[in-house]
XYZ file of C-alpha atoms in Angstrom:
716
model
C 0.777 -27.262 85.058
C -2.501 -29.176 85.519
C -5.317 -29.251 82.983
C -8.441 -27.261 83.786
C -11.950 -28.038 82.588
C -14.122 -25.156 81.434
C -16.074 -25.134 84.701
C -12.816 -24.481 86.572
C -11.757 -21.501 84.417
C -12.495 -17.814 84.978
C -11.731 -15.343 82.177
C -11.549 -11.743 83.387
C -10.698 -8.504 81.561
C -9.175 -5.940 83.932
C -10.410 -2.526 82.762
C -10.452 1.057 83.987
C -9.055 4.538 83.536
C -5.335 5.068 83.018
C -3.293 5.073 86.256
C -6.038 3.366 88.261
C -3.462 0.649 88.982
C -4.667 -2.246 86.799
C -1.215 -3.595 85.924
C 0.015 -3.262 89.517
C -3.116 -4.991 90.804
C -2.576 -7.943 88.459
C 1.043 -8.160 89.608
C -0.191 -8.278 93.218
C -2.779 -10.962 92.417
C -0.144 -13.128 90.754
C 2.176 -12.731 93.732
C -0.623 -13.533 96.189
C -1.329 -16.702 94.195
C 2.409 -17.549 94.360
C 2.707 -17.409 90.582
C 5.661 -15.030 90.978
C 8.433 -15.111 93.569
C 8.333 -11.346 94.006
C 5.722 -8.757 93.168
C 6.442 -7.046 89.871
C 6.351 -3.280 89.599
C 5.442 -0.962 86.764
C 8.188 1.518 87.677
C 11.066 -0.832 86.919
C 9.381 -2.835 84.141
C 9.125 -6.035 86.210
C 5.308 -6.237 86.200
C 4.271 -9.421 84.382
C 1.841 -7.748 81.970
C 3.979 -4.646 81.275
C 6.763 -6.146 79.183
C 6.666 -4.075 75.998
C 9.520 -1.571 75.866
C 7.236 1.243 74.756
C 4.812 0.581 77.604
C 7.624 0.502 80.148
C 9.087 3.750 78.808
C 5.719 5.538 78.738
C 4.422 3.853 81.910
C 1.061 3.161 80.319
C -0.594 0.053 78.896
C -1.025 0.291 75.129
C -2.072 -3.262 74.199
C -3.788 -6.231 75.834
C -1.584 -8.653 77.761
C -2.489 -12.056 79.228
C -1.566 -13.681 82.544
C -3.044 -16.416 84.735
C -3.274 -17.424 88.383
C -4.006 -20.849 89.847
C -6.117 -20.440 92.961
C -8.001 -23.050 94.942
C -8.423 -25.492 92.070
C -9.452 -22.770 89.639
C -7.457 -21.089 86.874
C -8.120 -17.374 86.531
C -7.070 -15.830 83.207
C -6.481 -12.081 83.343
C -6.381 -9.747 80.355
C -4.667 -6.468 81.257
C -6.165 -3.737 79.065
C -5.268 -0.125 78.212
C -6.873 2.691 80.174
C -5.802 5.540 77.910
C -8.727 6.541 75.687
C -6.624 6.335 72.525
C -6.147 2.569 72.909
C -9.657 1.587 73.988
C -10.148 -0.401 70.802
C -7.826 -2.941 72.459
C -9.967 -2.896 75.613
C -13.104 -3.476 73.598
C -11.493 -6.414 71.788
C -10.527 -7.950 75.145
C -14.193 -8.246 76.096
C -14.930 -10.846 73.447
C -12.926 -13.780 74.924
C -13.884 -13.187 78.603
C -16.923 -13.816 80.801
C -16.450 -10.973 83.303
C -14.779 -7.598 83.728
C -12.879 -6.324 86.751
C -13.506 -2.571 86.733
C -10.679 -0.874 88.646
C -11.537 2.444 90.331
C -8.892 4.824 91.650
C -9.740 5.535 95.318
C -8.400 9.061 94.941
C -10.467 10.121 91.937
C -13.412 7.750 91.613
C -14.834 6.669 88.268
C -13.174 8.731 85.526
C -13.846 9.314 81.841
C -12.508 6.039 80.468
C -14.238 4.093 83.242
C -17.561 5.348 81.866
C -16.674 4.182 78.382
C -15.453 0.713 79.293
C -18.535 0.267 81.468
C -20.648 1.049 78.435
C -18.677 -1.448 76.319
C -19.263 -4.186 78.903
C -22.963 -3.347 79.114
C -23.318 -3.625 75.332
C -22.186 -7.268 75.422
C -23.859 -8.093 78.769
C -20.606 -8.792 80.599
C -20.789 -9.060 84.400
C -18.887 -6.256 86.121
C -17.013 -6.535 89.424
C -15.733 -3.211 90.788
C -12.489 -2.926 92.726
C -11.664 0.323 94.488
C -7.875 0.279 94.269
C -5.135 2.355 95.931
C -7.173 2.616 99.141
C -3.832 2.853 100.979
C -2.965 6.171 99.345
C -2.840 9.002 101.908
C -5.186 11.149 99.834
C -7.737 8.395 99.211
C -9.697 8.706 102.471
C -9.648 12.496 102.688
C -10.615 13.119 99.069
C -13.287 10.490 98.589
C -14.689 8.743 101.658
C -16.027 5.208 101.340
C -19.720 6.073 101.577
C -19.367 9.057 99.276
C -17.580 6.827 96.735
C -20.453 4.314 96.788
C -22.997 7.111 96.361
C -21.135 8.457 93.327
C -20.899 5.002 91.751
C -24.593 4.356 92.358
C -25.428 7.723 90.842
C -23.577 6.658 87.696
C -24.650 3.041 87.382
C -27.654 2.514 89.645
C -28.342 1.013 93.035
C -27.198 -2.391 91.714
C -23.704 -1.151 92.607
C -23.446 -2.637 96.081
C -20.496 -3.271 98.418
C -19.646 -6.880 99.244
C -16.715 -5.693 101.343
C -15.872 -2.817 103.646
C -12.312 -1.477 103.925
C -10.668 -1.454 107.333
C -8.916 1.904 107.602
C -7.606 3.233 110.919
C -4.494 4.848 112.345
C -2.483 2.100 110.691
C -3.945 2.967 107.291
C -5.734 0.509 105.020
C -4.858 -2.948 106.278
C -7.916 -5.152 105.936
C -11.364 -5.863 104.517
C -14.663 -7.078 105.931
C -16.441 -9.801 103.944
C -20.140 -8.846 104.019
C -21.256 -12.331 102.965
C -19.470 -14.328 105.673
C -19.288 -11.365 108.095
C -15.617 -12.087 108.763
C -12.603 -9.776 108.575
C -9.234 -10.251 106.901
C -6.262 -8.313 108.269
C -2.982 -7.884 106.398
C 0.574 -7.286 107.476
C 2.609 -4.720 105.513
C 4.855 -7.427 104.046
C 3.226 -7.548 100.629
C 2.445 -11.295 100.546
C -1.234 -10.650 99.901
C -2.382 -13.218 102.475
C -4.797 -11.985 105.112
C -5.454 -13.334 108.597
C -9.058 -14.383 109.208
C -10.408 -12.636 112.305
C -13.480 -11.035 113.847
C -14.799 -7.751 112.577
C -13.202 -4.859 114.498
C -15.605 -3.180 116.891
C -15.233 0.156 115.095
C -16.480 -1.398 111.848
C -19.190 -3.673 113.250
C -22.183 -1.317 112.996
C -21.329 -0.308 109.427
C -20.781 -3.946 108.491
C -24.181 -5.042 109.814
C -25.970 -2.258 107.941
C -24.086 -3.014 104.730
C -24.772 -6.754 105.123
C -28.520 -6.116 105.401
C -28.444 -3.875 102.325
C -26.579 -6.581 100.377
C -29.008 -9.309 101.453
C -31.997 -7.185 100.544
C -30.827 -6.367 97.006
C -29.743 -9.982 96.354
C -33.194 -11.207 97.432
C -35.068 -8.770 95.158
C -36.878 -10.487 92.328
C -36.555 -13.954 93.899
C -39.769 -14.900 95.684
C -38.272 -17.746 97.699
C -35.408 -15.551 98.887
C -37.724 -12.681 99.754
C -39.907 -15.014 101.803
C -36.839 -16.330 103.612
C -35.570 -12.785 104.134
C -38.845 -11.556 105.655
C -39.274 -14.731 107.720
C -35.735 -14.968 109.097
C -34.576 -11.379 108.714
C -31.612 -12.615 106.697
C -30.563 -15.303 104.210
C -28.328 -18.249 105.211
C -24.788 -17.942 103.945
C -24.997 -20.897 101.546
C -28.139 -19.470 99.948
C -26.652 -15.988 99.825
C -23.493 -17.255 98.059
C -25.405 -19.047 95.295
C -27.893 -16.187 94.903
C -25.102 -13.593 94.703
C -23.234 -15.682 92.120
C -26.380 -15.877 90.016
C -27.108 -12.145 90.391
C -23.577 -11.210 89.286
C -23.723 -13.629 86.357
C -27.064 -12.162 85.228
C -25.913 -8.532 85.532
C -28.371 -7.775 88.344
C -25.678 -6.793 90.844
C -22.329 -5.048 90.437
C -20.313 -5.879 93.582
C -17.730 -3.485 95.017
C -14.495 -4.697 96.653
C -11.454 -2.863 98.032
C -7.747 -3.483 97.510
C -4.268 -2.046 97.320
C -2.245 -3.430 94.454
C 0.929 -1.651 95.518
C 0.884 -3.012 99.101
C -0.894 -6.259 98.179
C -3.837 -5.819 100.540
C -7.101 -7.657 99.864
C -5.776 -9.523 96.838
C -6.191 -13.074 98.175
C -9.792 -12.262 99.030
C -10.276 -10.824 95.526
C -8.938 -14.058 94.015
C -11.320 -16.067 96.166
C -14.190 -13.792 95.175
C -13.484 -14.317 91.466
C -13.251 -18.061 92.033
C -16.633 -18.238 93.766
C -18.667 -15.526 92.069
C -17.296 -14.865 88.561
C -19.086 -16.993 85.953
C -17.259 -19.885 84.318
C -17.237 -20.058 80.504
C -19.585 -23.045 80.655
C -22.218 -20.880 82.394
C -22.525 -18.379 79.607
C -25.060 -18.561 76.798
C -24.070 -20.522 73.661
C -21.938 -18.511 71.261
C -23.689 -17.297 68.097
C -21.573 -17.661 64.956
C -21.969 -17.899 61.202
C -21.789 -21.461 59.955
C -22.235 -23.271 56.660
C -24.880 -25.815 55.731
C -25.324 -27.857 52.579
C -28.770 -27.529 50.992
C -30.045 -29.749 48.177
C -31.318 -27.748 45.199
C -32.889 -29.006 41.961
C -30.623 -29.310 38.977
C -31.870 -30.064 35.506
C -28.921 -32.261 34.566
C -28.459 -34.553 37.551
C -31.614 -34.179 39.605
C -30.219 -32.492 42.687
C -26.968 -31.275 44.150
C -25.888 -29.637 47.388
C -25.038 -25.967 47.717
C -23.412 -24.289 50.685
C -25.448 -21.623 52.460
C -24.736 -19.626 55.593
C -26.652 -20.242 58.792
C -26.455 -19.023 62.383
C -24.851 -21.654 64.593
C -25.296 -21.643 68.373
C -22.155 -23.330 69.689
C -22.082 -24.426 73.329
C -18.901 -24.023 75.367
C -18.449 -27.770 75.757
C -15.629 -30.258 75.217
C -18.028 -32.510 73.298
C -18.734 -29.883 70.649
C -16.562 -29.632 67.485
C -13.281 -27.802 68.006
C -13.335 -24.048 67.353
C -10.654 -21.507 68.276
C -11.073 -17.738 68.018
C -7.913 -15.635 67.569
C -8.346 -12.529 69.720
C -4.790 -11.164 69.450
C -1.500 -11.643 67.627
C 1.890 -10.355 68.728
C 5.406 -10.412 67.356
C 7.814 -10.994 70.220
C 11.550 -10.436 69.624
C 12.361 -13.568 71.642
C 9.483 -15.968 70.951
C 8.555 -14.848 67.453
C 4.951 -14.689 66.273
C 2.501 -15.470 69.106
C -1.173 -16.177 68.369
C -3.585 -15.790 71.315
C -6.857 -17.680 71.113
C -9.917 -18.750 73.059
C -11.170 -22.319 72.856
C -14.775 -21.605 71.927
C -15.741 -25.267 71.912
C -14.172 -28.703 71.871
C -10.782 -29.639 73.278
C -7.446 -28.928 71.591
C -4.273 -30.928 72.130
C -0.675 -30.227 71.215
C 0.499 -31.376 67.780
C -2.943 -30.807 66.219
C -3.609 -29.569 62.700
C -6.616 -27.295 62.318
C -8.203 -25.454 59.416
C -8.071 -21.667 59.360
C -11.681 -21.100 58.300
C -11.064 -17.458 57.422
C -8.181 -18.179 55.042
C -9.017 -21.786 54.101
C -5.523 -22.984 54.941
C -4.285 -25.574 57.486
C -2.353 -24.479 60.589
C -0.212 -26.734 62.800
C -0.476 -26.266 66.573
C 2.758 -28.106 67.345
C 2.948 -26.709 70.888
C 0.265 -25.204 73.108
C 0.928 -22.535 75.698
C -0.727 -20.346 78.268
C 0.905 -16.944 78.500
C 2.258 -15.442 81.711
C 2.886 -12.008 80.267
C 5.699 -12.519 77.781
C 6.607 -15.971 79.138
C 4.954 -18.997 77.434
C 4.077 -21.914 79.732
C 3.649 -25.126 77.760
C 0.554 -27.297 78.240
C -0.574 -30.488 76.547
C -4.251 -29.654 76.134
C -6.792 -26.883 76.599
C -10.501 -27.362 77.241
C -13.544 -25.435 76.037
C -13.627 -21.927 77.478
C -9.906 -21.617 78.248
C -7.456 -19.107 76.811
C -4.242 -20.270 75.178
C -1.560 -19.396 72.668
C 0.483 -20.924 69.860
C 3.707 -19.731 68.273
C 4.817 -19.398 64.677
C 1.458 -19.993 62.996
C 1.776 -19.139 59.308
C -1.375 -17.209 58.510
C -3.607 -16.684 61.543
C -4.500 -13.058 62.246
C -6.696 -11.327 64.786
C -10.349 -12.189 64.157
C -9.689 -15.549 62.458
C -11.496 -18.729 63.494
C -9.793 -22.130 63.393
C -11.095 -25.643 63.943
C -12.219 -28.921 62.428
C -12.661 -29.000 58.671
C -16.194 -30.390 58.667
C -17.601 -27.869 61.163
C -16.762 -24.418 59.852
C -18.004 -21.361 61.691
C -17.020 -17.704 61.822
C -17.185 -15.421 64.839
C -17.653 -11.750 64.111
C -14.524 -9.879 65.265
C -14.832 -6.653 67.203
C -15.205 -3.789 64.733
C -12.294 -1.369 64.736
C -12.926 2.395 64.782
C -11.461 4.499 62.022
C -7.922 5.793 62.716
C -7.983 9.266 64.220
C -4.659 10.582 62.914
C -2.613 10.194 59.749
C 1.002 11.147 59.027
C 3.090 11.018 55.903
C 6.004 8.660 56.439
C 9.374 8.669 54.681
C 12.384 6.388 55.119
C 15.577 8.169 56.167
C 17.805 6.204 53.791
C 17.696 3.785 50.871
C 18.323 0.894 53.271
C 15.352 2.020 55.375
C 13.228 2.266 52.241
C 13.730 -1.417 51.475
C 12.728 -2.475 55.006
C 9.853 -0.061 55.639
C 6.915 -1.801 53.940
C 7.633 -5.336 55.298
C 8.141 -3.960 58.806
C 4.937 -1.938 58.759
C 2.939 -4.889 57.458
C 4.139 -6.978 60.396
C 3.066 -4.249 62.813
C -0.299 -4.042 61.042
C -0.818 -7.764 61.659
C -0.270 -7.194 65.389
C -2.358 -4.022 65.604
C -5.493 -3.808 63.410
C -5.735 -0.063 64.062
C -2.530 0.643 62.107
C -3.057 1.446 58.423
C -0.321 1.927 55.828
C -1.175 3.018 52.300
C -0.217 5.240 49.417
C -2.363 8.262 48.678
C -3.057 8.221 44.933
C -3.770 11.952 45.056
C -0.479 13.102 46.549
C 1.668 9.984 45.936
C 2.704 10.074 49.594
C 2.998 7.004 51.783
C 0.737 7.475 54.789
C 0.466 5.730 58.148
C -2.654 6.038 60.293
C -3.234 5.238 63.937
C -5.313 6.018 67.003
C -3.438 9.243 67.755
C -0.061 10.886 68.026
C 1.304 8.721 70.909
C 0.185 5.625 69.005
C 2.061 6.639 65.859
C 5.106 7.760 67.856
C 5.224 4.340 69.510
C 4.915 2.762 66.067
C 7.949 4.713 64.844
C 9.889 3.646 67.922
C 9.046 -0.018 67.250
C 10.188 0.344 63.646
C 13.568 1.547 64.844
C 13.943 -0.882 67.738
C 12.561 -4.107 66.285
C 13.198 -3.704 62.583
C 16.116 -1.236 62.521
C 14.106 1.023 60.221
C 14.341 4.787 60.714
C 11.661 7.090 59.325
C 10.602 10.723 59.228
C 7.027 11.803 59.952
C 5.354 14.955 58.720
C 1.835 16.195 58.211
C 0.258 14.744 55.064
C -0.424 16.934 52.090
C -3.989 18.079 51.671
C -5.294 16.871 48.268
C -6.457 20.227 46.944
C -8.136 20.586 43.552
C -8.485 23.354 41.000
C -11.513 24.421 39.007
C -12.966 27.391 37.147
C -15.811 29.724 38.038
C -16.293 31.290 34.611
C -16.585 30.443 30.912
C -13.807 31.076 28.398
C -12.674 30.238 24.855
C -9.118 30.144 23.526
C -7.096 28.902 20.583
C -4.013 26.771 20.777
C -1.721 26.431 17.767
C 1.366 24.247 17.678
C 3.530 24.894 14.600
C 7.110 23.815 14.128
C 9.231 23.534 10.986
C 12.710 21.992 11.094
C 13.319 20.476 7.669
C 11.312 17.615 6.234
C 7.931 17.043 7.823
C 6.944 19.763 10.244
C 4.422 19.785 13.096
C 1.083 21.488 12.893
C -1.976 21.332 15.141
C -4.622 23.967 15.717
C -7.694 23.747 17.961
C -10.142 26.025 19.725
C -11.449 25.037 23.144
C -14.265 26.235 25.332
C -14.089 25.669 29.091
C -16.948 26.072 31.577
C -17.689 25.002 35.151
C -19.707 21.924 36.086
C -21.329 20.677 39.270
C -19.089 19.465 42.103
C -17.990 15.874 41.746
C -18.386 15.613 37.980
C -14.662 15.571 37.178
C -13.607 16.475 33.626
C -16.051 16.142 30.737
C -14.861 16.394 27.138
C -17.188 17.224 24.258
C -16.668 17.339 20.474
C -18.524 20.003 18.449
C -16.368 19.868 15.288
C -18.373 20.373 12.109
C -17.256 20.353 8.533
C -13.996 18.488 9.145
C -11.978 21.450 10.470
C -10.155 18.850 12.538
C -10.098 15.324 11.103
C -11.854 12.753 13.234
C -8.665 10.776 13.942
C -7.067 13.776 15.714
C -9.936 14.483 18.169
C -8.817 11.775 20.644
C -5.370 13.432 20.699
C -7.022 16.744 21.606
C -8.919 15.023 24.431
C -5.722 13.400 25.649
C -3.938 16.763 25.722
C -6.840 18.276 27.690
C -6.931 15.493 30.267
C -3.147 15.466 30.735
C -3.176 19.231 31.278
C -6.071 18.962 33.735
C -4.200 16.318 35.713
C -1.099 18.568 35.933
C -3.117 21.519 37.188
C -2.815 25.207 36.437
C -2.524 27.234 39.657
C -0.219 25.059 41.735
C -0.064 21.609 40.241
C -3.338 20.286 41.692
C -5.703 18.408 39.371
C -8.385 20.500 37.643
C -11.880 19.096 38.185
C -15.555 19.868 37.652
C -15.116 21.384 34.198
C -16.503 20.769 30.754
C -14.045 21.233 27.868
C -15.400 21.427 24.343
C -13.377 21.429 21.106
C -15.433 23.413 18.578
C -13.044 24.500 15.799
C -9.503 24.245 14.473
C -7.442 23.581 11.370
C -4.946 21.039 10.080
C -2.234 20.444 7.499
C -2.371 17.490 5.131
C 1.299 16.636 5.652
C 2.466 18.191 8.940
C -0.498 17.419 11.230
C -0.182 14.525 13.648
C -1.657 13.278 16.910
C 1.280 14.683 18.834
C 0.854 18.108 17.251
C -2.839 18.259 18.167
C -2.116 17.096 21.714
C 0.384 19.947 22.093
C -2.127 22.406 20.634
C -4.767 21.238 23.125
C -2.366 21.852 26.008
C -1.733 25.401 24.850
C -5.434 26.108 24.411
C -6.253 24.626 27.814
C -3.803 26.879 29.648
C -5.104 29.977 27.858
C -8.678 29.014 28.771
C -7.732 28.524 32.409
C -6.199 31.999 32.557
C -9.476 33.549 31.360
C -12.012 31.358 33.199
C -11.468 32.622 36.765
C -9.497 29.665 38.179
C -10.092 28.790 41.811
C -8.671 26.436 44.415
C -10.859 23.725 45.961
C -10.296 22.012 49.321
C -11.684 18.731 50.693
C -14.357 19.168 53.344
C -14.857 16.405 55.901
C -18.099 15.330 57.501
C -17.402 14.864 61.217
C -19.499 13.468 64.047
C -18.317 14.193 67.599
C -19.652 12.542 70.741
C -18.800 14.060 74.119
C -20.408 14.818 77.501
C -22.876 17.712 77.482
C -20.538 19.933 79.523
C -18.123 20.245 76.615
C -20.645 21.043 73.868
C -20.089 24.815 73.963
C -16.313 24.583 73.781
C -16.499 22.076 70.932
C -18.874 24.275 68.929
C -16.589 27.282 69.377
C -13.568 25.259 68.321
C -15.313 24.005 65.184
C -16.238 27.566 64.239
C -12.602 28.589 64.655
C -11.664 25.816 62.231
C -14.001 27.227 59.546
C -16.450 24.458 60.353
C -20.192 24.543 59.702
C -22.291 22.828 62.377
C -25.029 20.762 60.758
C -26.873 19.709 63.878
C -26.804 18.573 67.500
C -28.664 15.900 69.388
C -28.578 14.219 72.750
C -27.024 10.738 72.645
C -26.539 7.931 75.123
C -23.164 9.256 76.266
C -23.889 12.995 75.996
C -24.099 15.331 73.028
C -23.565 14.374 69.395
C -22.399 17.225 67.147
C -22.396 16.884 63.360
C -20.420 19.352 61.291
C -18.522 19.903 58.058
C -14.929 21.079 58.439
C -12.138 21.631 55.871
C -9.598 18.796 55.990
C -6.693 21.236 56.381
C -8.165 22.430 59.683
C -8.694 18.993 61.196
C -5.552 16.965 60.494
C -4.634 16.894 64.212
C -8.144 17.039 65.650
C -7.732 13.884 67.735
C -5.162 15.550 69.993
C -7.249 18.718 70.315
C -10.413 16.774 71.168
C -8.574 14.859 73.882
C -7.407 18.107 75.425
C -10.812 19.795 75.243
C -12.806 16.869 76.683
C -10.279 15.401 79.143
C -10.176 12.263 77.017
C -13.954 11.755 77.182
C -14.773 12.665 73.594
C -14.618 10.587 70.446
C -15.147 11.355 66.781
C -15.353 9.810 63.361
C -15.144 11.514 60.013
C -15.423 10.838 56.321
C -14.974 12.726 53.097
C -17.965 14.915 52.210
C -17.216 17.158 49.226
C -14.910 19.810 47.763
C -15.524 23.512 48.245
C -13.834 26.756 47.132
C -11.032 27.954 49.410
C -11.436 31.542 50.681
C -9.190 33.915 48.750
C -6.919 34.935 51.639
C -6.235 31.310 52.556
C -5.870 30.279 48.909
C -3.108 32.834 48.394
C -1.093 31.332 51.248
C -1.617 27.788 49.957
C -0.545 28.745 46.419
C 2.526 30.590 47.694
C 3.568 27.570 49.747
C 2.922 25.180 46.854
C 5.048 27.195 44.438
C 7.997 27.701 46.789
C 9.572 24.219 46.388
C 9.372 24.527 42.613
C 11.198 27.861 42.751
C 13.913 26.390 44.971
C 14.482 23.478 42.632
C 14.859 25.795 39.630
C 17.508 27.804 41.468
């Protein structure tokens, strides 16, 4: 494989709603570029970027995958991204190492929910967007959503900058060609799936539409450019060479969002799409310098030796240039059962060669790049060097993880990784056997390195091991990978809710521990007062002993007995919180009293106090913020009310309505799945712990009955 300079590289993230045909389209592009002998298919798992067993089984992309095509002296790197809303954190991460997005639209349904969201992601980072209306060959495509109506809908969403640069040729033979509105030439395709069109004149039936669309394209390209406008008004058009350069510039600067047409399944229009990306997509060297955190040494006065240098952070603007110091950004890691650990990176600056040692700036450890690769799906293709702006991969790096930056020791810099959203669903996880128990933690940590959304931790409240992910399908796929890759079988169940106990009244009680069994006996006697405190104050212990009724050395034992009893709970084994316990009287024996005796007495007194002080159950209440289109606001509000939620406020946001509410944790453990169903995948939410509140009596009785049942069974 030849080496490509940064100016001859195009990095493109292929994005869009699930089942818009992104993976199939990439397979068609690779076949049209003769990178594959046959066109891969999603159905049988032969598509280049659909190699993960879980993705093949579920027929949906769940993680980013890389592939490349060599076309006309240019290397086009494709990142295939998920279109299912649950995995959009992967899609967002794929936008960092690329210079353009290919937004795939299903010709049958138009722009769907996820398309809106990925469009917004691209707009946030000023990424050029090229739209491809895919599956134009489908029988229902023309009848459901005609070409002009499709353009009108897209312009309604994203403005009049959405402009066709092609027209589809659809007749009695179906979709079998495109009209290039820049060159005013047509490309016709045979139904053999090679992806290579025959250059020809525009069919008479399409000529009038093509001329009108060409004029509209020329007019919008010329807007804002005085010299082009003058040429347009003088000549009535713009020469092709001027139009090409002006359109390239307009796409690069986000002033125009071109629309093309294709069929990935039948490989129609794909060679023209490759040529379009070659000519019009920006090269990495055209983008603005990359802003990163760097380090500088600053001389500061020192009383002992005059001056010395200290390291301080600074913002570094690094150009995408071979002459700049080497910097690599790790945008993905993957554990492959055949290749091992694969680290995907972008060459931010400089040039990297095989058998190079670099410094992992994030972890301050060296890494050896013994071999360099470019990835064709799962298959690594070895190269000897990679230039600034290109995407590559290395295998078996020791420490590098997603978000790390590597490079030359003397030129450290750190790129900010894409922030991950909070996991939307958590399950308790248990190994099925002792053998599985030994393998579970190492296996999960390896999966966490590949997928930053996965979290594995132990809940100190319930002592359960928990695993969190983007949603139920995400966690189910995780369990499948544990079994398939690591031979570790687990059981999932809903996590326990960390309830608490407290009191709502004030009470006093005496606890006396007295035992005589020959020799020294045991004697401890104390009186306790218990009363409620404000939420969040925990357990407060106070000493009001006067006159030495309990010797000073035994008071800590009383406190210890109180705190141990509070931790064990009273109603159902949940910790008692938000109480003040005061020891105010007692008695002792000169010989038989001991710390242990007073601790036992405190336990007895504590339980008697709890019986009298109106004990109550507390539940955690979560603060939740939901963002969804306005149409779903009513249904979401009703659902929150049904979950015992209290709506705190609503406001109009950039993507619709934002609802803020407080909802008991027990009612929202599976909210991610419910939100997806209610909003057709167009809603998102985030939540955090707010406070504890008293559980309603009817619900508390059910919780206490369920909590006591296992204890009863064990005793039997």
